[in-house]
Tab-separated table of C-alpha atoms in Angstrom:
chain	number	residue	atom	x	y	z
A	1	UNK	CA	-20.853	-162.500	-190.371
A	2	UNK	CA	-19.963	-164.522	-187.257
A	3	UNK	CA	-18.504	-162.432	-184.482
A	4	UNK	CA	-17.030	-163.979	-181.456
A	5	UNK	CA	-16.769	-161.167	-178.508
A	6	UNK	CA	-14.755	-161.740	-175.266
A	7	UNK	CA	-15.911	-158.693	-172.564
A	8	UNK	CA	-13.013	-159.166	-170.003
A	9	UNK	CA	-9.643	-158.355	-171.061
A	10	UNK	CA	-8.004	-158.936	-168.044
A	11	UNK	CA	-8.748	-160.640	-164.858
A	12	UNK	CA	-6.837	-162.496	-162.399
A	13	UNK	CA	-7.755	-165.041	-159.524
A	14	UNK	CA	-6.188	-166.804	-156.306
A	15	UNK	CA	-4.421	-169.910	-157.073
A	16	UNK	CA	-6.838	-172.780	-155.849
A	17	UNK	CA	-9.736	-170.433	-156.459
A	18	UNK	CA	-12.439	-170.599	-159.441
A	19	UNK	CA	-12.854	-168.572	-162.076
A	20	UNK	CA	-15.037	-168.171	-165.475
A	21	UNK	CA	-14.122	-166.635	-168.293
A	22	UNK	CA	-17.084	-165.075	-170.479
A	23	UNK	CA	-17.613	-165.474	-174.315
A	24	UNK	CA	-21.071	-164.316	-176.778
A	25	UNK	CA	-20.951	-164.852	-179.773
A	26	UNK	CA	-23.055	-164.677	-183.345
A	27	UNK	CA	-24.019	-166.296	-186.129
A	28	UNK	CA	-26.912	-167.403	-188.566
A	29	UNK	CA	-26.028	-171.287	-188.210
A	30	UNK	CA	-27.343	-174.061	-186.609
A	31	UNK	CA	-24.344	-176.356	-186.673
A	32	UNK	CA	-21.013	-175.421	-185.386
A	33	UNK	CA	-18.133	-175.621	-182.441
A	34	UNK	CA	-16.650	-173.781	-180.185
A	35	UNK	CA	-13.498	-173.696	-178.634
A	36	UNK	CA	-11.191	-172.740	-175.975
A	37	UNK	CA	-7.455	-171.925	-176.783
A	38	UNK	CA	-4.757	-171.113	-174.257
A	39	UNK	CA	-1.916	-169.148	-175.418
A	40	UNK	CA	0.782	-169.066	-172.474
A	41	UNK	CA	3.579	-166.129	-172.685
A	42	UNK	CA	5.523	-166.581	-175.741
A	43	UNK	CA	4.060	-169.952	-176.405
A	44	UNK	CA	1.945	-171.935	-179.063
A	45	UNK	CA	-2.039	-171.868	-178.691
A	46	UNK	CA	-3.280	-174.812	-176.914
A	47	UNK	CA	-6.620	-176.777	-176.912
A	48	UNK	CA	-8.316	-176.225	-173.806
A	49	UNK	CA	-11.829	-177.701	-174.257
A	50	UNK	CA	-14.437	-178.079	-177.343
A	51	UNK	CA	-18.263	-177.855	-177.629
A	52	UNK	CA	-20.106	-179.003	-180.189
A	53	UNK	CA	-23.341	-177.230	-180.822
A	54	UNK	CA	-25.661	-180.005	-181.669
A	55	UNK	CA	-24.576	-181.201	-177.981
A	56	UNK	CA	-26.715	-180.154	-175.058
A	57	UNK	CA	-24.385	-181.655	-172.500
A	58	UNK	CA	-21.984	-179.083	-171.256
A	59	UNK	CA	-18.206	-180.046	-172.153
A	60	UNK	CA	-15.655	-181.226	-169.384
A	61	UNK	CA	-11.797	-181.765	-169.039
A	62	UNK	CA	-10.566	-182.251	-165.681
A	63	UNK	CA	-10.465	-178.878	-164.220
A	64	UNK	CA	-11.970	-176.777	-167.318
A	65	UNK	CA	-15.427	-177.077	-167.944
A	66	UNK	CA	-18.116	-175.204	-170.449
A	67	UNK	CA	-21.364	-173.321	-169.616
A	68	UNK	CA	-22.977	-173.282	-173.110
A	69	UNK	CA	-26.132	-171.689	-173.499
A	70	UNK	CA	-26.727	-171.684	-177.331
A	71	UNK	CA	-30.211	-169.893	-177.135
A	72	UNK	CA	-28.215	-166.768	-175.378
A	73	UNK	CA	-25.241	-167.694	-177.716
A	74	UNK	CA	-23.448	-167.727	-174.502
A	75	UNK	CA	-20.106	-169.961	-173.947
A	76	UNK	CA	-18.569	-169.283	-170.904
A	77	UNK	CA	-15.202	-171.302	-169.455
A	78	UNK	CA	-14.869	-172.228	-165.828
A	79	UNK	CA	-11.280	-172.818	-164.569
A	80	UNK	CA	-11.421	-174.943	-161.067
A	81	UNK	CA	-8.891	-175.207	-158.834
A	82	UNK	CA	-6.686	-172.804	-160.679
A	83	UNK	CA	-2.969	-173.551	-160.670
A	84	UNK	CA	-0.093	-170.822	-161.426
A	85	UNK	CA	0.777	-172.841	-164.836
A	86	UNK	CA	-3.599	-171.227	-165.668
A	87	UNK	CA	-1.529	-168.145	-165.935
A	88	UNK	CA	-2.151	-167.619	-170.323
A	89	UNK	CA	-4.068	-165.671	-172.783
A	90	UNK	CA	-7.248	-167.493	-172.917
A	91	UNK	CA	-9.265	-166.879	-176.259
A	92	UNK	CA	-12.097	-168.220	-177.235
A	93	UNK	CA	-13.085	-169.406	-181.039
A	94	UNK	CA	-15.675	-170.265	-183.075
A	95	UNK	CA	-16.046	-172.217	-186.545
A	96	UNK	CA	-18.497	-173.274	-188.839
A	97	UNK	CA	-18.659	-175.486	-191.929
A	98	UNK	CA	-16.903	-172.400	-194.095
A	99	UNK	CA	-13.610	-173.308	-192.671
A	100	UNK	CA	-13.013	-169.989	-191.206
A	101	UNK	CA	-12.478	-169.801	-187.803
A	102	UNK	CA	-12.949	-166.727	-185.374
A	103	UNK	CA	-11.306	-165.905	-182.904
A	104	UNK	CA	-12.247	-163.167	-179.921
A	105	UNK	CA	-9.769	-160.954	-178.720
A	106	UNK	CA	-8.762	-163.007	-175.509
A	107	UNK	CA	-8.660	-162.771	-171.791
A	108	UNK	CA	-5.101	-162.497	-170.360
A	109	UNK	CA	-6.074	-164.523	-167.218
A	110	UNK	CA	-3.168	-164.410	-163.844
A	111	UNK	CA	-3.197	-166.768	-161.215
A	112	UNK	CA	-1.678	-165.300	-158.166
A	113	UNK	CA	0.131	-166.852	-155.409
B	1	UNK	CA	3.271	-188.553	-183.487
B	2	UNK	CA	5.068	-185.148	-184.334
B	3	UNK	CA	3.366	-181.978	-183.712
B	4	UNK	CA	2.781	-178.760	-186.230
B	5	UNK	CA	6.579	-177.477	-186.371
B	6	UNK	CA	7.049	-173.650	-188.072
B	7	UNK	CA	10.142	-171.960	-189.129
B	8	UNK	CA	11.894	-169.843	-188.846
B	9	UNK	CA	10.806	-168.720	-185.502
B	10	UNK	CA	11.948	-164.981	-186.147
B	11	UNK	CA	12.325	-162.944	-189.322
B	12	UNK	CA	13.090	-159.301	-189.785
B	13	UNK	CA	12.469	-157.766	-192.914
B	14	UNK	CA	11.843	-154.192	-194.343
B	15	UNK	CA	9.307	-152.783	-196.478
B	16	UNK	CA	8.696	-153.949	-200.107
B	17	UNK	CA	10.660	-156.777	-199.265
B	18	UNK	CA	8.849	-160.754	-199.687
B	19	UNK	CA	8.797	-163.229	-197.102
B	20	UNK	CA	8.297	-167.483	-196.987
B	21	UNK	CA	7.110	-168.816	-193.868
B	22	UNK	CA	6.741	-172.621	-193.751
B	23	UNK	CA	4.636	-174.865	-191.868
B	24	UNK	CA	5.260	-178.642	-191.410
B	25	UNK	CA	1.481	-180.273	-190.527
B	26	UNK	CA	0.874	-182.827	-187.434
B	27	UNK	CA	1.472	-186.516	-188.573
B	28	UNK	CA	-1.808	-187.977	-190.880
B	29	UNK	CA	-3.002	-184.317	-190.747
B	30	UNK	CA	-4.124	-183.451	-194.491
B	31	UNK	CA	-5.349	-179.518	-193.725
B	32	UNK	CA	-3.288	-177.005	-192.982
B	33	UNK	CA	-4.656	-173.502	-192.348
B	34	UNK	CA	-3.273	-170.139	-191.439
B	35	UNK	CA	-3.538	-166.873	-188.911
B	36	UNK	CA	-1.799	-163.949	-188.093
B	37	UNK	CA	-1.935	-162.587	-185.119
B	38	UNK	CA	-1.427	-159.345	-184.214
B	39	UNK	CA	-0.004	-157.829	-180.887
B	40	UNK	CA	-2.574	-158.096	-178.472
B	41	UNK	CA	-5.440	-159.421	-180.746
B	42	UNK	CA	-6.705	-162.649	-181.454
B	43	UNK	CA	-5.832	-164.656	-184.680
B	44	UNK	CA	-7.090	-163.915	-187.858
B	45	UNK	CA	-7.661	-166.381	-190.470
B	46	UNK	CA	-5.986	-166.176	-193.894
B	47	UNK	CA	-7.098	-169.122	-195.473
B	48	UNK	CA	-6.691	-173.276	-195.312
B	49	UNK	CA	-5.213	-175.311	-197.571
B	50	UNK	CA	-6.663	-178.955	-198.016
B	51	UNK	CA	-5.089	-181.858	-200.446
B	52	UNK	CA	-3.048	-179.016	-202.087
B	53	UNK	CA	-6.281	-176.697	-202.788
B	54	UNK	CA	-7.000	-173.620	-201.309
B	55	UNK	CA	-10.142	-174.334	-199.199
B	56	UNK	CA	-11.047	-170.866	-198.134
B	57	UNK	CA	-9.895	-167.830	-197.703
B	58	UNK	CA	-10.301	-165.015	-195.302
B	59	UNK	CA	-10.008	-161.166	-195.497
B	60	UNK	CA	-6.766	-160.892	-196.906
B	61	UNK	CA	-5.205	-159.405	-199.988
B	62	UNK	CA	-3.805	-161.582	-202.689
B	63	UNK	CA	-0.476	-160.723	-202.171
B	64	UNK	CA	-0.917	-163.564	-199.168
B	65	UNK	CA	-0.550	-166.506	-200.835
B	66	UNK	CA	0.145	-170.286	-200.293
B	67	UNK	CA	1.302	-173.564	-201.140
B	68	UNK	CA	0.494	-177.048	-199.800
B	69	UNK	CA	2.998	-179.830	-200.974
B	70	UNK	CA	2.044	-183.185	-201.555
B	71	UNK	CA	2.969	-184.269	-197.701
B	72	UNK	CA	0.847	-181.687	-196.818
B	73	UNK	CA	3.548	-179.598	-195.325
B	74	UNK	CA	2.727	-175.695	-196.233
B	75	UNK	CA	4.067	-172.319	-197.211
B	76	UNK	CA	2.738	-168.704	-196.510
B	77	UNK	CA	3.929	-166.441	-198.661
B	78	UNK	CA	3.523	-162.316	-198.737
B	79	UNK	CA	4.614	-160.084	-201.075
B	80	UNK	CA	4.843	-156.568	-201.117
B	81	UNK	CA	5.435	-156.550	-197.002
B	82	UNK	CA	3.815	-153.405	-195.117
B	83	UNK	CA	4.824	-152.336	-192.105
B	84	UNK	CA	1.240	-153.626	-190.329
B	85	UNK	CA	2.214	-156.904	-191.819
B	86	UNK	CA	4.566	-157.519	-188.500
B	87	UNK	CA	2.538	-159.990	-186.277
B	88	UNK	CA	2.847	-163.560	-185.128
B	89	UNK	CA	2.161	-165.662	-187.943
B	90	UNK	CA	0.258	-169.117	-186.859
B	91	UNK	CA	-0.188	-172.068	-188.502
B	92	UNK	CA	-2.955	-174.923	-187.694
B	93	UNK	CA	-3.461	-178.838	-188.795
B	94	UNK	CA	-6.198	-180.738	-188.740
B	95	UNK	CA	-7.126	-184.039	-189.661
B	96	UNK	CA	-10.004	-183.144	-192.378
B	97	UNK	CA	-11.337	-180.005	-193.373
B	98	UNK	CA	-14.380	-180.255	-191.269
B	99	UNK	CA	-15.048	-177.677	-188.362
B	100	UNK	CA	-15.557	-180.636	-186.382
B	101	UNK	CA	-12.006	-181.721	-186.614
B	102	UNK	CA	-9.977	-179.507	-184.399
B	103	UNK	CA	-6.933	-177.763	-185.632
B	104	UNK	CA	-3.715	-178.161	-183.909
B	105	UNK	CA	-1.715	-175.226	-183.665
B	106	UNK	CA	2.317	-174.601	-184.050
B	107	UNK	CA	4.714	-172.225	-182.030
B	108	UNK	CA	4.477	-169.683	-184.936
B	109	UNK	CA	6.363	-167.339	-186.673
B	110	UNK	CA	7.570	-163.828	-185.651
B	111	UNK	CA	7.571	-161.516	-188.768
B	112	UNK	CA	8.835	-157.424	-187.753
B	113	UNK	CA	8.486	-155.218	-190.894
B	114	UNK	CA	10.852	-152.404	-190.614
């Protein structure tokens, strides 16, 4: 079964600073995506960034950007230049062709003045 | 274009009791699928609804059920409620039913079991 595993609950980082989020996760198949949601306090989940797997080149949006390392199953998100509104649950999810998509547990990320 | 709308946003209800939740999809979105997510946890997937078919279905009993009308607006529906039934109940669109297509998700809704 495909697991998705998020290691940090928590962290927080200086606003203006740089910080990456970590994310493993497993599964049998060669074909699939990843995601990043952002779910700010109280607030709908929000597309942060997307990686397909058949891609090599690392996803990019602005100031979020993807390390994905699909031989370590490895898909870790770097925030740049984080701003106060970065402040959100940050969880990241996985799906395959079965329609059923995982999600980790999430990182409550704060950006601090 | 209209986003993925949910109502209500709150609902209180008490043991035994059943519950509708309803789930309007993004415009020329024809999938609709759904999640509950639990304090502090991540979502969980309860199944997907696609052209009015259940399209999968995730760990859930069958008194979670649903309904996907022919605009492709949705309905959760749980019988039977438990008290670990109170969570944040999410629903997603997406344009197909492909895991490429990525699922756009509403505000949710807020179900307390008492």
């Amino acid at each position: 079964a495909q697991t998705v595993t998020q290691s940090q609950p928590e962290m927080s980082v200086q606003e203006a600073e740089t910080v990456t989020l970590s994310c493993t996760y497993d599964t049998s198949e060669s074909n699939y995506y990843l995601f990043w949601y952002k779910q700010p306090p109280s607030r709908q989940m929000i597309l942060v960034i997307r990686q397909e797997a058949y891609k090599q080149q690392n996803a990019t949006e602005n100031r979020f950007s993807v390390n994905f390392q699909k031989a370590a199953k490895s898909f870790s998100l770097k925030i740049s230049d984080s701003q106060l509104g970065d402040t959100a649950m940050y969880f990241c999810a996985f799906i395959d062709n079965n329609n059923d998509m995982r999600f980790g547990a999430g990182t409550r990320l704060t950006v601090k003045p | 274009e209209t986003g993925v709308t949910q109502s209500p946003t709150h609902l209180i209800k008490t043991r035994g009791q059943q519950v509708t939740l309803r789930c309007s999809s993004q415009s020329g979105h024809n999938t609709v699928s759904w999640y509950q997510q639990a304090l502090g946890q991540g979502p969980q997937f309860i199944f997907q609804y696609y052209r009015e078919e259940e399209n999968g279905r995730g760990n859930f009993p069958p008194r979670f059920s649903g309904l996907q009308f022919p605009n492709y607006s949705s309905e959760l529906n749980v019988n039977a409620l438990e008290l670990d039934d109170s969570a944040l109940y999410l629903c997603a669109s997406s344009l197909e039913t492909s895991g490429r297509d990525t699922q756009y998700f509403g505000p949710g809704t807020r179900l307390t079991v008492l």
